[in-house]
């Protein structure tokens, strides 16, 4: 009986040592962040891990088929969803250098996609916008018809009569990317922060720009 008990104690001790060794190997030296650990090489968050999921695909349909914008690439499918080709609009971003010892995977760009139907002598266009980069793509040939850079967004200004606190943080501009899109004929109106921009979808020329009305001043207390 004593022999069986001694054997059982030895087996339990070996199992405990094996479990502890496995946990340390997964965490890596020094725990999370070490080699093989979370954030370390080969571990979760390290170079051995797939980059985190970025913005999902955007789908639009038009007379020429189905279009998917994923990252900086536009892919075209026919009505039976057979791939007809793809067009790379943006190069994938490079990974951030590990200046602080942590590797940060690149994040795919956020884009906006819409279809401008054919009108008059103009063919159907797929419009892709990434921040201030504007692309007009002919949907039949899947070639870039026009490329333009949208005007820089203006920083929001305080209302009339308002004095910003100089001790506070510096005001930050609106997030990049259009806040609203409206297509009127061949002109695409884009609401970008405190301004509206009009762009011709066929040649990318600037049709106009206007600042939004300033908000009313705060009431006096």
C-alpha angles and dihedrals in degrees: 000000000000090000092054091047092051091049090050091051091050092049092050090050092051091049091051091050091049092051092048092049092050093051092049091049091052094047095043128213110330094011124264113016096032124110107299091010131101108304092007129111110291093006133097108300092016132104091278091063127081113255115262118268113271131192112333126240121286119217128201131167129213143161090284098051143273120327129201123193112197119168104319097332128095116204125193128210130182124233090277089052095249110151113251099184143295136244125208109217099171132028114240112263119255119246118261113258115250094248092151096036095263120107113221118197118225118263119226115242121262113239142180124218132193137159121237107203121228115271130182108323092344120102127223113282135200109215118207121183126189110180103299095348115103124194128184112194126190103234095208097054097023090227129133108261096181139000126193143164114236119228114274115265116251121234113249113260125217116256119268111284094017118123113203116224106256089207092060126087120282112271114258126217124244118280115275120263134056117299094202138005129206124177116207112176106308095337121093113204113207125194106212115175109295096353144063122223127193118205130182107237094209102053104010093240119153110253096185148315132219137176119235119246114273117251115253118267117264116267118261114254 
